Amino acid sequence: MFAFRTATEADLPLFVRWRGRPHVMKWFPDPVPDLAAAQERFGERVAGRGPVRMWIAELGGVPIGYLQSFEVAADDDLTVRCQDPEAVAFDYLIGEVELIDRGLGTEMIDRFCRDVLVPQYPRAPRFIAAPDARNHRSLRVLGKCGFTAGLWIQPEGAPWADIVCTARRERFE
C-alpha cells in the first residue's frame, strides 16, 4: 500500500502545501509560505547534501506526506538530549487532512522503518521519533508500531517538551 521515494526539488510545492495545512501547523508551527522558503529550508536536504534525508510517502502512487531521517550523532543537541547517539531519528507527517484518523499513520511508520530505515541505516541499533508531548495521535501511532515512550526533552525555543520514543531495529527486520 505504501511506497517511499527520495524527495526531489520537484516535491517542494508539496512541502509548501502540506506545511500550510492547519492539522500540520499544530505540530510543525514554522510555516513554509512559498517555494523560495521551501528551497531555503529543504533544498540542501532534497539535493542529498547534509545528514538529513527526505522521503515522500506515496499511497497507491499518490504523494500523501513526507518523512525525514538522520543519524542522531549528526545533531549534537539531539545527541545530548536523547542520549542515544547510535540511533537514527525520523520525523513524519501526513499532509492530506482527509487521510488522517484512518489508521494510515501506523502502516506508514511501520513500512517506513522496514522498507527505508532498516536498509538505509544498517548499523543503527534503534530508531527514534520525538513528537510533541501533546501530540497524542502521534504517540499512539508510535506505540502501535512498537515504540516505547521514554525521555521527555525540551527543544530550545519550543513551548512544550517532546517525548523520545524508541524501537529496536529487530522489531522491523
Short mmCIF file of N, CA and C in Angstrom, two decimals:
data_model
loop_
_atom_site.label_atom_id
_atom_site.label_comp_id
_atom_site.label_asym_id
_atom_site.label_seq_id
_atom_site.Cartn_x
_atom_site.Cartn_y
_atom_site.Cartn_z
N MET A 1 0.82 -1.18 0.00
CA MET A 1 0.00 0.00 0.00
C MET A 1 0.87 1.27 0.00
N PHE A 2 1.89 1.31 0.86
CA PHE A 2 2.78 2.47 0.92
C PHE A 2 4.05 2.19 0.15
N ALA A 3 4.56 3.24 -0.46
CA ALA A 3 5.88 3.21 -1.08
C ALA A 3 6.57 4.52 -0.69
N PHE A 4 7.89 4.47 -0.67
CA PHE A 4 8.68 5.64 -0.28
C PHE A 4 9.73 5.88 -1.34
N ARG A 5 9.92 7.14 -1.64
CA ARG A 5 10.95 7.51 -2.60
C ARG A 5 11.68 8.74 -2.06
N THR A 6 12.89 8.91 -2.52
CA THR A 6 13.67 10.07 -2.13
C THR A 6 12.98 11.33 -2.65
N ALA A 7 12.86 12.32 -1.79
CA ALA A 7 12.27 13.60 -2.21
C ALA A 7 13.22 14.32 -3.15
N THR A 8 12.65 15.07 -4.07
CA THR A 8 13.44 15.86 -5.02
C THR A 8 12.96 17.31 -4.98
N GLU A 9 13.66 18.14 -5.69
CA GLU A 9 13.28 19.55 -5.77
C GLU A 9 11.87 19.71 -6.34
N ALA A 10 11.46 18.80 -7.19
CA ALA A 10 10.12 18.86 -7.77
C ALA A 10 9.03 18.66 -6.71
N ASP A 11 9.39 18.13 -5.55
CA ASP A 11 8.43 17.91 -4.47
C ASP A 11 8.25 19.14 -3.57
N LEU A 12 9.06 20.16 -3.73
CA LEU A 12 8.98 21.32 -2.85
C LEU A 12 7.59 21.97 -2.81
N PRO A 13 6.85 22.05 -3.92
CA PRO A 13 5.49 22.60 -3.82
C PRO A 13 4.59 21.78 -2.88
N LEU A 14 4.82 20.47 -2.80
CA LEU A 14 4.06 19.65 -1.85
C LEU A 14 4.38 20.06 -0.42
N PHE A 15 5.66 20.33 -0.14
CA PHE A 15 6.05 20.73 1.21
C PHE A 15 5.36 22.04 1.59
N VAL A 16 5.29 22.97 0.64
CA VAL A 16 4.61 24.24 0.90
C VAL A 16 3.15 23.98 1.24
N ARG A 17 2.49 23.18 0.43
CA ARG A 17 1.07 22.90 0.65
C ARG A 17 0.84 22.19 1.98
N TRP A 18 1.58 21.13 2.22
CA TRP A 18 1.37 20.34 3.44
C TRP A 18 1.70 21.13 4.69
N ARG A 19 2.81 21.87 4.67
CA ARG A 19 3.22 22.60 5.88
C ARG A 19 2.29 23.77 6.18
N GLY A 20 1.43 24.14 5.26
CA GLY A 20 0.46 25.20 5.49
C GLY A 20 -0.89 24.71 5.98
N ARG A 21 -1.05 23.41 6.06
CA ARG A 21 -2.34 22.85 6.49
C ARG A 21 -2.47 22.98 8.01
N PRO A 22 -3.65 23.38 8.52
CA PRO A 22 -3.81 23.57 9.97
C PRO A 22 -3.47 22.35 10.81
N HIS A 23 -3.81 21.15 10.34
CA HIS A 23 -3.51 19.95 11.13
C HIS A 23 -2.01 19.68 11.22
N VAL A 24 -1.24 20.19 10.26
CA VAL A 24 0.22 20.05 10.28
C VAL A 24 0.85 21.18 11.09
N MET A 25 0.34 22.40 10.89
CA MET A 25 0.94 23.56 11.57
C MET A 25 0.82 23.46 13.09
N LYS A 26 -0.12 22.69 13.57
CA LYS A 26 -0.24 22.50 15.01
C LYS A 26 1.04 21.89 15.59
N TRP A 27 1.69 21.00 14.82
CA TRP A 27 2.88 20.30 15.31
C TRP A 27 4.17 20.76 14.64
N PHE A 28 4.05 21.39 13.49
CA PHE A 28 5.19 21.96 12.78
C PHE A 28 4.86 23.43 12.54
N PRO A 29 5.01 24.27 13.58
CA PRO A 29 4.49 25.64 13.50
C PRO A 29 5.30 26.61 12.65
N ASP A 30 6.45 26.19 12.16
CA ASP A 30 7.23 27.07 11.30
C ASP A 30 6.70 26.97 9.88
N PRO A 31 5.95 27.95 9.42
CA PRO A 31 5.35 27.83 8.09
C PRO A 31 6.38 27.86 6.98
N VAL A 32 6.02 27.27 5.88
CA VAL A 32 6.80 27.31 4.66
C VAL A 32 5.88 28.00 3.64
N PRO A 33 5.92 29.35 3.61
CA PRO A 33 4.88 30.09 2.89
C PRO A 33 4.92 30.01 1.38
N ASP A 34 6.12 29.73 0.82
CA ASP A 34 6.22 29.73 -0.63
C ASP A 34 7.38 28.86 -1.08
N LEU A 35 7.52 28.74 -2.38
CA LEU A 35 8.56 27.89 -2.95
C LEU A 35 9.96 28.35 -2.57
N ALA A 36 10.18 29.66 -2.50
CA ALA A 36 11.50 30.17 -2.11
C ALA A 36 11.84 29.75 -0.69
N ALA A 37 10.87 29.81 0.22
CA ALA A 37 11.10 29.37 1.60
C ALA A 37 11.35 27.87 1.66
N ALA A 38 10.63 27.11 0.84
CA ALA A 38 10.85 25.66 0.80
C ALA A 38 12.25 25.34 0.28
N GLN A 39 12.65 26.07 -0.74
CA GLN A 39 14.01 25.86 -1.29
C GLN A 39 15.06 26.17 -0.23
N GLU A 40 14.87 27.25 0.50
CA GLU A 40 15.83 27.63 1.53
C GLU A 40 15.89 26.59 2.65
N ARG A 41 14.73 26.13 3.09
CA ARG A 41 14.68 25.20 4.21
C ARG A 41 15.05 23.77 3.83
N PHE A 42 14.58 23.30 2.67
CA PHE A 42 14.73 21.89 2.32
C PHE A 42 15.65 21.62 1.13
N GLY A 43 16.12 22.67 0.47
CA GLY A 43 16.91 22.50 -0.74
C GLY A 43 18.13 21.61 -0.58
N GLU A 44 18.91 21.86 0.47
CA GLU A 44 20.11 21.04 0.71
C GLU A 44 19.74 19.58 0.95
N ARG A 45 18.67 19.38 1.67
CA ARG A 45 18.24 18.01 2.00
C ARG A 45 17.80 17.25 0.76
N VAL A 46 16.96 17.87 -0.06
CA VAL A 46 16.48 17.15 -1.24
C VAL A 46 17.57 17.00 -2.29
N ALA A 47 18.61 17.83 -2.19
CA ALA A 47 19.77 17.69 -3.10
C ALA A 47 20.72 16.60 -2.62
N GLY A 48 20.46 16.05 -1.43
CA GLY A 48 21.32 14.99 -0.92
C GLY A 48 22.56 15.49 -0.21
N ARG A 49 22.57 16.78 0.12
CA ARG A 49 23.72 17.33 0.85
C ARG A 49 23.33 17.46 2.31
N GLY A 50 24.19 17.04 3.18
CA GLY A 50 23.92 17.12 4.61
C GLY A 50 23.41 15.80 5.15
N PRO A 51 23.25 15.75 6.46
CA PRO A 51 22.90 14.48 7.11
C PRO A 51 21.43 14.08 7.03
N VAL A 52 20.54 15.03 6.73
CA VAL A 52 19.11 14.74 6.74
C VAL A 52 18.67 14.27 5.36
N ARG A 53 17.99 13.14 5.35
CA ARG A 53 17.44 12.60 4.10
C ARG A 53 15.93 12.81 4.12
N MET A 54 15.39 13.20 2.99
CA MET A 54 13.95 13.46 2.86
C MET A 54 13.31 12.38 1.99
N TRP A 55 12.12 11.98 2.40
CA TRP A 55 11.39 10.90 1.71
C TRP A 55 9.95 11.34 1.48
N ILE A 56 9.41 10.94 0.36
CA ILE A 56 7.99 11.15 0.07
C ILE A 56 7.27 9.82 0.30
N ALA A 57 6.19 9.89 1.08
CA ALA A 57 5.33 8.72 1.27
C ALA A 57 4.24 8.76 0.22
N GLU A 58 4.12 7.66 -0.50
CA GLU A 58 3.08 7.55 -1.52
C GLU A 58 2.12 6.44 -1.13
N LEU A 59 0.87 6.69 -1.34
CA LEU A 59 -0.18 5.72 -1.09
C LEU A 59 -0.86 5.47 -2.43
N GLY A 60 -0.70 4.26 -2.94
CA GLY A 60 -1.24 3.96 -4.26
C GLY A 60 -0.65 4.84 -5.34
N GLY A 61 0.61 5.22 -5.21
CA GLY A 61 1.29 6.05 -6.19
C GLY A 61 1.05 7.55 -6.05
N VAL A 62 0.25 7.96 -5.05
CA VAL A 62 -0.07 9.37 -4.84
C VAL A 62 0.67 9.89 -3.61
N PRO A 63 1.44 10.98 -3.73
CA PRO A 63 2.13 11.54 -2.57
C PRO A 63 1.13 12.02 -1.52
N ILE A 64 1.35 11.58 -0.27
CA ILE A 64 0.43 11.98 0.81
C ILE A 64 1.14 12.62 1.99
N GLY A 65 2.46 12.55 2.03
CA GLY A 65 3.20 13.12 3.15
C GLY A 65 4.69 12.95 2.96
N TYR A 66 5.43 13.41 3.94
CA TYR A 66 6.87 13.24 3.87
C TYR A 66 7.44 12.84 5.21
N LEU A 67 8.64 12.28 5.13
CA LEU A 67 9.39 11.88 6.30
C LEU A 67 10.81 12.36 6.11
N GLN A 68 11.51 12.55 7.21
CA GLN A 68 12.93 12.84 7.13
C GLN A 68 13.64 11.98 8.15
N SER A 69 14.87 11.58 7.82
CA SER A 69 15.63 10.72 8.71
C SER A 69 17.07 11.21 8.79
N PHE A 70 17.70 10.91 9.93
CA PHE A 70 19.10 11.29 10.11
C PHE A 70 19.67 10.53 11.30
N GLU A 71 20.97 10.34 11.27
CA GLU A 71 21.65 9.72 12.40
C GLU A 71 21.66 10.73 13.54
N VAL A 72 21.29 10.30 14.72
CA VAL A 72 21.23 11.19 15.88
C VAL A 72 22.59 11.85 16.11
N ALA A 73 23.67 11.12 15.90
CA ALA A 73 25.01 11.65 16.13
C ALA A 73 25.32 12.85 15.24
N ALA A 74 24.57 13.05 14.17
CA ALA A 74 24.78 14.20 13.28
C ALA A 74 24.23 15.49 13.87
N ASP A 75 23.47 15.38 14.95
CA ASP A 75 22.87 16.56 15.59
C ASP A 75 23.35 16.59 17.04
N ASP A 76 24.34 17.44 17.32
CA ASP A 76 24.94 17.48 18.66
C ASP A 76 23.91 17.73 19.75
N ASP A 77 22.99 18.65 19.50
CA ASP A 77 21.98 18.98 20.50
C ASP A 77 21.09 17.77 20.79
N LEU A 78 20.60 17.11 19.74
CA LEU A 78 19.74 15.94 19.94
C LEU A 78 20.51 14.79 20.59
N THR A 79 21.77 14.65 20.24
CA THR A 79 22.60 13.60 20.85
C THR A 79 22.62 13.75 22.36
N VAL A 80 22.83 14.98 22.82
CA VAL A 80 22.87 15.24 24.27
C VAL A 80 21.50 15.04 24.88
N ARG A 81 20.48 15.55 24.24
CA ARG A 81 19.13 15.48 24.81
C ARG A 81 18.57 14.06 24.87
N CYS A 82 18.73 13.29 23.80
CA CYS A 82 18.09 11.96 23.80
C CYS A 82 19.02 10.87 24.30
N GLN A 83 20.29 11.16 24.41
CA GLN A 83 21.27 10.23 24.98
C GLN A 83 21.36 8.91 24.22
N ASP A 84 21.23 8.96 22.89
CA ASP A 84 21.32 7.75 22.08
C ASP A 84 21.97 8.06 20.74
N PRO A 85 23.29 8.33 20.74
CA PRO A 85 23.96 8.75 19.50
C PRO A 85 24.01 7.67 18.42
N GLU A 86 23.78 6.41 18.78
CA GLU A 86 23.81 5.34 17.78
C GLU A 86 22.50 5.20 17.01
N ALA A 87 21.46 5.84 17.49
CA ALA A 87 20.13 5.70 16.88
C ALA A 87 19.99 6.54 15.62
N VAL A 88 18.95 6.22 14.87
CA VAL A 88 18.52 7.03 13.74
C VAL A 88 17.18 7.64 14.11
N ALA A 89 17.06 8.95 13.92
CA ALA A 89 15.83 9.66 14.23
C ALA A 89 15.05 9.92 12.95
N PHE A 90 13.74 10.04 13.10
CA PHE A 90 12.92 10.40 11.96
C PHE A 90 11.73 11.24 12.41
N ASP A 91 11.27 12.07 11.50
CA ASP A 91 10.07 12.89 11.67
C ASP A 91 9.15 12.53 10.51
N TYR A 92 7.88 12.83 10.67
CA TYR A 92 6.92 12.43 9.64
C TYR A 92 5.67 13.28 9.71
N LEU A 93 4.96 13.31 8.61
CA LEU A 93 3.64 13.93 8.60
C LEU A 93 2.84 13.39 7.42
N ILE A 94 1.55 13.32 7.64
CA ILE A 94 0.60 13.07 6.55
C ILE A 94 0.01 14.43 6.23
N GLY A 95 0.23 14.89 5.01
CA GLY A 95 -0.17 16.23 4.63
C GLY A 95 -1.61 16.36 4.20
N GLU A 96 -2.22 15.27 3.82
CA GLU A 96 -3.60 15.31 3.32
C GLU A 96 -4.57 15.07 4.46
N VAL A 97 -5.32 16.10 4.84
CA VAL A 97 -6.18 16.04 6.02
C VAL A 97 -7.22 14.93 5.93
N GLU A 98 -7.70 14.63 4.75
CA GLU A 98 -8.72 13.58 4.64
C GLU A 98 -8.17 12.18 4.91
N LEU A 99 -6.85 12.06 5.03
CA LEU A 99 -6.23 10.76 5.28
C LEU A 99 -5.82 10.55 6.74
N ILE A 100 -6.01 11.56 7.59
CA ILE A 100 -5.66 11.35 9.00
C ILE A 100 -6.84 10.68 9.72
N ASP A 101 -6.53 10.05 10.83
CA ASP A 101 -7.52 9.32 11.63
C ASP A 101 -8.14 8.16 10.86
N ARG A 102 -7.36 7.55 9.98
CA ARG A 102 -7.85 6.39 9.24
C ARG A 102 -6.94 5.18 9.44
N GLY A 103 -5.99 5.29 10.38
CA GLY A 103 -5.08 4.17 10.64
C GLY A 103 -3.90 4.11 9.69
N LEU A 104 -3.78 5.07 8.80
CA LEU A 104 -2.70 5.04 7.82
C LEU A 104 -1.34 5.39 8.42
N GLY A 105 -1.33 6.22 9.46
CA GLY A 105 -0.07 6.60 10.09
C GLY A 105 0.68 5.40 10.64
N THR A 106 -0.05 4.47 11.23
CA THR A 106 0.57 3.26 11.79
C THR A 106 1.23 2.46 10.68
N GLU A 107 0.51 2.25 9.61
CA GLU A 107 1.09 1.48 8.49
C GLU A 107 2.25 2.24 7.86
N MET A 108 2.12 3.56 7.71
CA MET A 108 3.18 4.34 7.10
C MET A 108 4.47 4.24 7.90
N ILE A 109 4.38 4.41 9.21
CA ILE A 109 5.60 4.36 10.03
C ILE A 109 6.19 2.96 10.06
N ASP A 110 5.35 1.95 10.21
CA ASP A 110 5.85 0.57 10.21
C ASP A 110 6.56 0.26 8.90
N ARG A 111 5.95 0.60 7.77
CA ARG A 111 6.55 0.33 6.46
C ARG A 111 7.81 1.17 6.26
N PHE A 112 7.81 2.41 6.71
CA PHE A 112 8.99 3.26 6.57
C PHE A 112 10.17 2.66 7.33
N CYS A 113 9.93 2.21 8.55
CA CYS A 113 11.02 1.60 9.32
C CYS A 113 11.53 0.35 8.63
N ARG A 114 10.63 -0.49 8.13
CA ARG A 114 11.02 -1.73 7.46
C ARG A 114 11.70 -1.49 6.11
N ASP A 115 11.06 -0.65 5.29
CA ASP A 115 11.48 -0.51 3.90
C ASP A 115 12.57 0.52 3.67
N VAL A 116 12.70 1.49 4.59
CA VAL A 116 13.68 2.56 4.39
C VAL A 116 14.76 2.54 5.47
N LEU A 117 14.36 2.66 6.74
CA LEU A 117 15.37 2.80 7.79
C LEU A 117 16.24 1.56 7.94
N VAL A 118 15.65 0.38 7.94
CA VAL A 118 16.46 -0.83 8.10
C VAL A 118 17.53 -0.94 7.00
N PRO A 119 17.18 -0.84 5.73
CA PRO A 119 18.24 -0.96 4.72
C PRO A 119 19.16 0.27 4.60
N GLN A 120 18.63 1.45 4.83
CA GLN A 120 19.44 2.66 4.66
C GLN A 120 20.42 2.90 5.80
N TYR A 121 20.11 2.38 6.97
CA TYR A 121 20.96 2.60 8.15
C TYR A 121 21.28 1.23 8.77
N PRO A 122 22.10 0.44 8.12
CA PRO A 122 22.33 -0.94 8.57
C PRO A 122 23.01 -1.08 9.93
N ARG A 123 23.68 -0.04 10.40
CA ARG A 123 24.37 -0.13 11.70
C ARG A 123 23.55 0.45 12.85
N ALA A 124 22.40 1.04 12.57
CA ALA A 124 21.60 1.67 13.63
C ALA A 124 20.90 0.59 14.46
N PRO A 125 21.16 0.54 15.76
CA PRO A 125 20.50 -0.46 16.60
C PRO A 125 19.08 -0.07 17.01
N ARG A 126 18.77 1.23 16.91
CA ARG A 126 17.46 1.73 17.34
C ARG A 126 17.00 2.85 16.43
N PHE A 127 15.69 3.02 16.38
CA PHE A 127 15.08 4.14 15.67
C PHE A 127 14.31 4.95 16.69
N ILE A 128 14.35 6.28 16.52
CA ILE A 128 13.62 7.13 17.46
C ILE A 128 12.80 8.18 16.72
N ALA A 129 11.72 8.56 17.32
CA ALA A 129 10.92 9.71 16.90
C ALA A 129 10.60 10.46 18.18
N ALA A 130 10.48 11.76 18.10
CA ALA A 130 10.26 12.57 19.30
C ALA A 130 9.14 13.57 19.07
N PRO A 131 7.90 13.11 19.11
CA PRO A 131 6.78 14.04 18.92
C PRO A 131 6.55 14.92 20.14
N ASP A 132 5.89 16.02 19.90
CA ASP A 132 5.45 16.92 20.96
C ASP A 132 4.62 16.11 21.97
N ALA A 133 4.84 16.35 23.23
CA ALA A 133 4.15 15.60 24.29
C ALA A 133 2.63 15.71 24.21
N ARG A 134 2.13 16.76 23.58
CA ARG A 134 0.68 16.93 23.44
C ARG A 134 0.10 16.20 22.24
N ASN A 135 0.97 15.66 21.40
CA ASN A 135 0.52 15.02 20.16
C ASN A 135 0.14 13.56 20.44
N HIS A 136 -1.00 13.39 21.05
CA HIS A 136 -1.45 12.05 21.45
C HIS A 136 -1.66 11.12 20.26
N ARG A 137 -2.08 11.66 19.14
CA ARG A 137 -2.27 10.85 17.93
C ARG A 137 -0.95 10.21 17.52
N SER A 138 0.11 11.02 17.46
CA SER A 138 1.41 10.51 17.06
C SER A 138 1.97 9.53 18.08
N LEU A 139 1.82 9.84 19.35
CA LEU A 139 2.30 8.92 20.39
C LEU A 139 1.58 7.58 20.33
N ARG A 140 0.30 7.61 20.05
CA ARG A 140 -0.49 6.37 19.93
C ARG A 140 -0.02 5.54 18.73
N VAL A 141 0.22 6.21 17.60
CA VAL A 141 0.68 5.52 16.40
C VAL A 141 2.05 4.88 16.65
N LEU A 142 2.95 5.62 17.26
CA LEU A 142 4.28 5.07 17.54
C LEU A 142 4.17 3.87 18.47
N GLY A 143 3.31 3.95 19.48
CA GLY A 143 3.11 2.81 20.37
C GLY A 143 2.61 1.59 19.63
N LYS A 144 1.70 1.77 18.69
CA LYS A 144 1.19 0.64 17.90
C LYS A 144 2.29 0.02 17.04
N CYS A 145 3.29 0.83 16.70
CA CYS A 145 4.40 0.34 15.88
C CYS A 145 5.53 -0.26 16.72
N GLY A 146 5.35 -0.34 18.02
CA GLY A 146 6.35 -0.96 18.87
C GLY A 146 7.35 0.00 19.51
N PHE A 147 7.10 1.30 19.41
CA PHE A 147 7.99 2.28 20.04
C PHE A 147 7.58 2.45 21.49
N THR A 148 8.58 2.65 22.34
CA THR A 148 8.36 2.88 23.76
C THR A 148 8.69 4.33 24.09
N ALA A 149 7.74 5.00 24.75
CA ALA A 149 7.98 6.38 25.16
C ALA A 149 8.97 6.40 26.31
N GLY A 150 9.91 7.34 26.24
CA GLY A 150 10.95 7.43 27.27
C GLY A 150 11.18 8.85 27.73
N LEU A 151 12.39 9.32 27.49
CA LEU A 151 12.78 10.65 27.96
C LEU A 151 11.88 11.75 27.43
N TRP A 152 11.63 12.71 28.28
CA TRP A 152 11.00 13.96 27.86
C TRP A 152 12.14 14.95 27.67
N ILE A 153 12.21 15.56 26.49
CA ILE A 153 13.28 16.52 26.21
C ILE A 153 12.65 17.86 25.85
N GLN A 154 13.36 18.92 26.16
CA GLN A 154 12.85 20.26 25.89
C GLN A 154 13.69 20.90 24.79
N PRO A 155 13.21 20.88 23.54
CA PRO A 155 13.96 21.54 22.47
C PRO A 155 14.03 23.04 22.72
N GLU A 156 15.16 23.62 22.35
CA GLU A 156 15.34 25.06 22.54
C GLU A 156 14.26 25.83 21.79
N GLY A 157 13.61 26.74 22.50
CA GLY A 157 12.59 27.59 21.90
C GLY A 157 11.22 26.96 21.75
N ALA A 158 11.10 25.67 22.04
CA ALA A 158 9.80 25.00 21.91
C ALA A 158 8.96 25.24 23.16
N PRO A 159 7.65 25.44 23.00
CA PRO A 159 6.81 25.70 24.17
C PRO A 159 6.53 24.46 25.01
N TRP A 160 6.67 23.29 24.42
CA TRP A 160 6.38 22.04 25.13
C TRP A 160 7.50 21.04 24.92
N ALA A 161 7.57 20.09 25.80
CA ALA A 161 8.56 19.03 25.69
C ALA A 161 8.18 18.05 24.58
N ASP A 162 9.19 17.37 24.06
CA ASP A 162 9.00 16.25 23.14
C ASP A 162 9.24 14.98 23.94
N ILE A 163 8.63 13.89 23.50
CA ILE A 163 8.85 12.59 24.14
C ILE A 163 9.62 11.71 23.17
N VAL A 164 10.78 11.24 23.60
CA VAL A 164 11.61 10.37 22.77
C VAL A 164 11.00 8.97 22.81
N CYS A 165 10.60 8.49 21.65
CA CYS A 165 10.01 7.15 21.51
C CYS A 165 11.01 6.29 20.74
N THR A 166 11.32 5.12 21.28
CA THR A 166 12.39 4.29 20.76
C THR A 166 11.89 2.89 20.43
N ALA A 167 12.39 2.35 19.32
CA ALA A 167 12.15 0.96 18.96
C ALA A 167 13.45 0.34 18.48
N ARG A 168 13.66 -0.89 18.84
CA ARG A 168 14.85 -1.60 18.37
C ARG A 168 14.65 -2.01 16.92
N ARG A 169 15.72 -1.98 16.15
CA ARG A 169 15.63 -2.30 14.72
C ARG A 169 15.09 -3.70 14.49
N GLU A 170 15.38 -4.65 15.41
CA GLU A 170 14.91 -6.03 15.23
C GLU A 170 13.39 -6.09 15.07
N ARG A 171 12.71 -5.14 15.64
CA ARG A 171 11.25 -5.10 15.55
C ARG A 171 10.78 -5.01 14.09
N PHE A 172 11.65 -4.47 13.21
CA PHE A 172 11.26 -4.22 11.84
C PHE A 172 11.99 -5.10 10.82
N GLU A 173 12.84 -5.99 11.30
CA GLU A 173 13.58 -6.86 10.37
C GLU A 173 12.80 -8.12 10.06
#
